[in-house]
CSV table of C-alpha atoms in Angstrom, one decimal:
chain,number,residue,atom,x,y,z
A,870,MET,CA,109.7,108.8,101.3
A,871,ARG,CA,107.0,111.9,100.5
A,872,THR,CA,105.2,113.9,103.5
A,873,LEU,CA,102.0,116.1,103.3
A,874,LEU,CA,101.8,118.8,104.8
A,875,TYR,CA,98.8,120.8,106.0
A,876,PHE,CA,98.6,124.4,106.2
A,877,ILE,CA,95.7,126.9,106.5
A,878,LEU,CA,95.2,130.1,103.9
A,879,ASN,CA,93.8,132.9,104.6
A,880,ASP,CA,91.9,133.3,101.6
A,881,VAL,CA,92.5,131.8,97.7
A,882,ALA,CA,94.5,134.9,96.1
A,883,THR,CA,97.3,133.8,98.6
A,884,ALA,CA,96.3,130.5,97.6
A,885,LYS,CA,97.0,131.1,93.9
A,886,LEU,CA,100.3,133.3,95.1
A,887,ALA,CA,101.8,130.0,97.1
A,888,GLN,CA,100.7,127.6,94.1
A,889,THR,CA,102.7,129.6,91.6
A,890,ARG,CA,105.7,130.1,94.5
A,891,LEU,CA,105.3,126.6,95.3
A,892,HIS,CA,106.0,125.3,91.8
A,893,ALA,CA,109.1,127.1,91.4
A,894,LEU,CA,110.7,125.4,94.1
A,895,VAL,CA,109.5,122.1,93.4
A,896,ALA,CA,110.0,122.4,89.3
A,897,GLY,CA,110.9,118.5,88.4
A,898,PRO,CA,109.6,115.5,86.6
A,899,GLN,CA,109.3,113.6,89.4
A,900,GLU,CA,107.2,115.9,91.3
A,901,PRO,CA,103.5,115.6,92.3
A,902,ASP,CA,100.5,117.8,90.5
A,903,GLY,CA,100.0,119.7,93.7
A,904,PRO,CA,99.3,121.9,96.2
A,905,TRP,CA,95.8,120.9,96.9
A,906,PHE,CA,93.2,123.5,98.8
A,907,VAL,CA,89.9,122.1,99.8
A,908,ARG,CA,87.8,124.3,101.9
A,909,ARG,CA,85.9,122.9,105.2
A,910,ASP,CA,83.8,120.0,105.2
A,911,ARG,CA,86.1,118.5,101.7
A,912,GLN,CA,83.9,121.5,99.6
A,913,PRO,CA,87.1,121.9,96.8
A,914,VAL,CA,88.0,125.9,96.1
A,915,GLU,CA,86.9,126.9,92.9
A,916,SER,CA,90.0,127.3,90.0
A,917,LEU,CA,92.3,125.2,92.4
A,918,PRO,CA,93.2,121.5,92.2
A,919,GLY,CA,91.1,119.9,94.6
A,920,THR,CA,92.8,117.1,97.0
A,921,ASP,CA,91.6,113.8,96.4
A,922,THR,CA,90.4,111.5,99.2
A,923,GLY,CA,94.0,109.9,100.9
A,924,GLN,CA,95.4,113.0,101.4
A,925,ILE,CA,92.7,114.0,104.0
A,926,THR,CA,91.4,110.9,105.1
A,927,TYR,CA,93.0,107.2,106.3
A,928,ARG,CA,91.8,105.0,103.4
A,929,ASP,CA,95.3,104.9,102.8
A,930,GLU,CA,96.4,103.2,105.8
A,931,THR,CA,93.7,101.4,106.4
A,932,ALA,CA,93.2,99.9,102.5
A,933,MET,CA,96.9,98.3,103.4
A,934,GLY,CA,96.2,97.2,106.4
A,935,GLY,CA,92.7,95.7,105.5
A,936,PHE,CA,94.8,94.2,102.1
A,937,VAL,CA,97.7,92.0,105.1
A,938,ALA,CA,94.6,91.2,107.3
A,939,GLY,CA,92.1,89.8,104.4
A,940,ALA,CA,95.7,88.1,103.2
A,941,ILE,CA,96.0,86.8,107.0
A,942,ALA,CA,93.0,85.7,107.1
A,943,GLY,CA,92.7,83.7,103.8
A,944,VAL,CA,95.3,81.6,104.2
A,945,ALA,CA,93.8,80.4,108.0
A,946,ILE,CA,90.7,79.5,105.8
A,947,THR,CA,92.6,77.2,103.6
A,948,VAL,CA,95.1,76.2,106.3
A,949,ALA,CA,91.6,75.0,108.2
A,950,TYR,CA,89.6,73.3,105.4
A,951,GLY,CA,92.6,72.1,103.9
A,952,THR,CA,92.1,70.7,100.5
A,953,SER,CA,91.8,67.3,99.2
A,954,PHE,CA,95.0,67.0,96.5
A,955,GLY,CA,98.9,67.1,97.3
A,956,PRO,CA,101.0,70.2,99.1
A,957,ALA,CA,102.0,71.6,95.3
A,958,GLU,CA,97.7,72.3,95.1
A,959,SER,CA,97.5,73.3,98.2
A,960,THR,CA,100.0,75.7,98.2
A,961,ILE,CA,98.7,77.1,95.0
A,962,ALA,CA,95.1,77.7,96.7
A,963,ALA,CA,96.7,79.4,99.9
A,964,LEU,CA,98.4,81.8,97.5
A,965,GLY,CA,95.2,82.3,95.6
A,966,VAL,CA,92.9,82.1,98.0
A,967,ALA,CA,95.6,84.6,99.9
A,968,MET,CA,95.3,86.9,97.2
A,969,LEU,CA,91.5,86.7,96.8
A,970,GLY,CA,91.5,88.0,100.5
A,971,GLY,CA,93.9,90.3,100.0
A,972,MET,CA,91.7,92.6,97.8
A,973,LEU,CA,88.3,92.4,99.3
A,974,GLY,CA,90.4,93.2,102.6
A,975,TRP,CA,92.0,96.3,100.6
A,976,LEU,CA,88.8,97.5,99.3
A,977,LEU,CA,87.1,97.1,102.6
A,978,GLY,CA,89.7,99.1,104.0
A,979,ALA,CA,89.9,101.6,101.7
A,980,ARG,CA,86.2,101.8,102.0
A,981,LEU,CA,85.9,102.2,105.5
A,982,GLY,CA,89.6,104.6,105.9
A,983,GLY,CA,87.6,106.5,103.5
A,984,LYS,CA,85.2,108.2,106.4
A,985,PHE,CA,87.9,108.9,108.2
A,986,LEU,CA,89.3,113.2,108.6
A,987,ARG,CA,93.2,112.6,109.5
A,988,VAL,CA,92.5,113.4,113.3
A,989,GLY,CA,95.4,117.3,112.7
A,990,LEU,CA,92.0,118.2,110.5
A,991,THR,CA,89.7,116.9,112.5
A,992,GLU,CA,91.1,119.1,115.6
A,993,ARG,CA,91.8,122.5,113.9
A,994,ARG,CA,88.2,122.4,111.4
A,995,LEU,CA,86.0,123.9,113.1
A,996,PRO,CA,87.9,127.0,114.2
A,997,MET,CA,88.6,128.0,110.3
A,998,ALA,CA,86.9,131.5,109.5
A,999,PRO,CA,84.7,131.6,106.6
A,1000,GLY,CA,86.8,132.0,103.7
A,1001,GLN,CA,89.8,130.7,105.0
A,1002,LEU,CA,91.1,127.2,103.2
A,1003,VAL,CA,93.2,124.2,103.4
A,1004,MET,CA,96.6,123.9,101.4
A,1005,VAL,CA,98.5,120.0,101.3
A,1006,ALA,CA,101.6,120.4,100.2
A,1007,SER,CA,103.5,117.5,99.0
A,1008,CYS,CA,107.5,117.5,99.8
A,1009,HIS,CA,110.4,115.4,100.5
A,1010,GLY,CA,113.1,115.5,102.3
A,1011,GLY,CA,114.8,119.1,101.6
A,1012,SER,CA,112.1,120.8,100.1
A,1013,CYS,CA,110.0,120.9,103.1
A,1014,ALA,CA,111.8,123.4,105.5
A,1015,PRO,CA,111.6,126.1,102.0
A,1016,MET,CA,108.1,125.1,101.7
A,1017,ARG,CA,107.5,125.5,104.7
A,1018,SER,CA,109.1,129.3,105.2
A,1019,ILE,CA,107.4,130.6,101.6
A,1020,VAL,CA,103.7,129.2,103.5
A,1021,ARG,CA,104.8,131.2,106.8
A,1022,GLU,CA,105.7,134.5,104.6
A,1023,LEU,CA,102.4,134.6,103.0
A,1024,GLY,CA,100.7,134.3,106.2
A,1025,GLY,CA,100.1,130.7,106.3
A,1026,VAL,CA,98.8,128.3,110.0
A,1027,CYS,CA,100.4,126.0,110.4
A,1028,LEU,CA,97.7,122.5,110.5
A,1029,ALA,CA,98.6,119.3,111.3
A,1030,GLY,CA,101.0,116.2,110.3
A,1031,THR,CA,104.8,116.5,110.4
A,1032,ALA,CA,105.0,120.2,109.7
A,1033,TYR,CA,104.9,121.2,113.4
A,1034,ARG,CA,108.7,119.8,112.9
A,1035,GLY,CA,111.0,123.2,113.3
A,1036,TRP,CA,107.6,125.5,113.2
A,1037,PRO,CA,107.6,127.9,116.0
A,1038,ARG,CA,104.6,128.4,117.4
């Protein structure tokens, strides 16, 4: 399972150095591009890869919840109003309406969840100095601890997420 770690870096030069060191650490065919960088108020950083909305908001989580809620609502409506055909046709209709409701719920959930910043990012967003930026790094299993130590060596500060585990405060 992949984990997103959030750090504050002091400047763009440090961010480029962190990017180089982290690419050397996690080089492999299944590793995603990254780390990603964003300034205060979701502004991109010049010459560095920007974040996706799902990395700094609750878009993905609310989209999944919306899919489940939409599918349940679709089945409930189909069962409540029923069909005038046999059991096979009713089952096909319920599955079709469940998928349609799930897709509509997914879209609505993603739209609503993309408006809410992750809690850890909103807590620390205001005290950031004007030159600082947020680095979002994706890791799994054994690469999280070495990633945290590299960022600590470069003067980075843990911002949010599971990066707090094992991080001296």
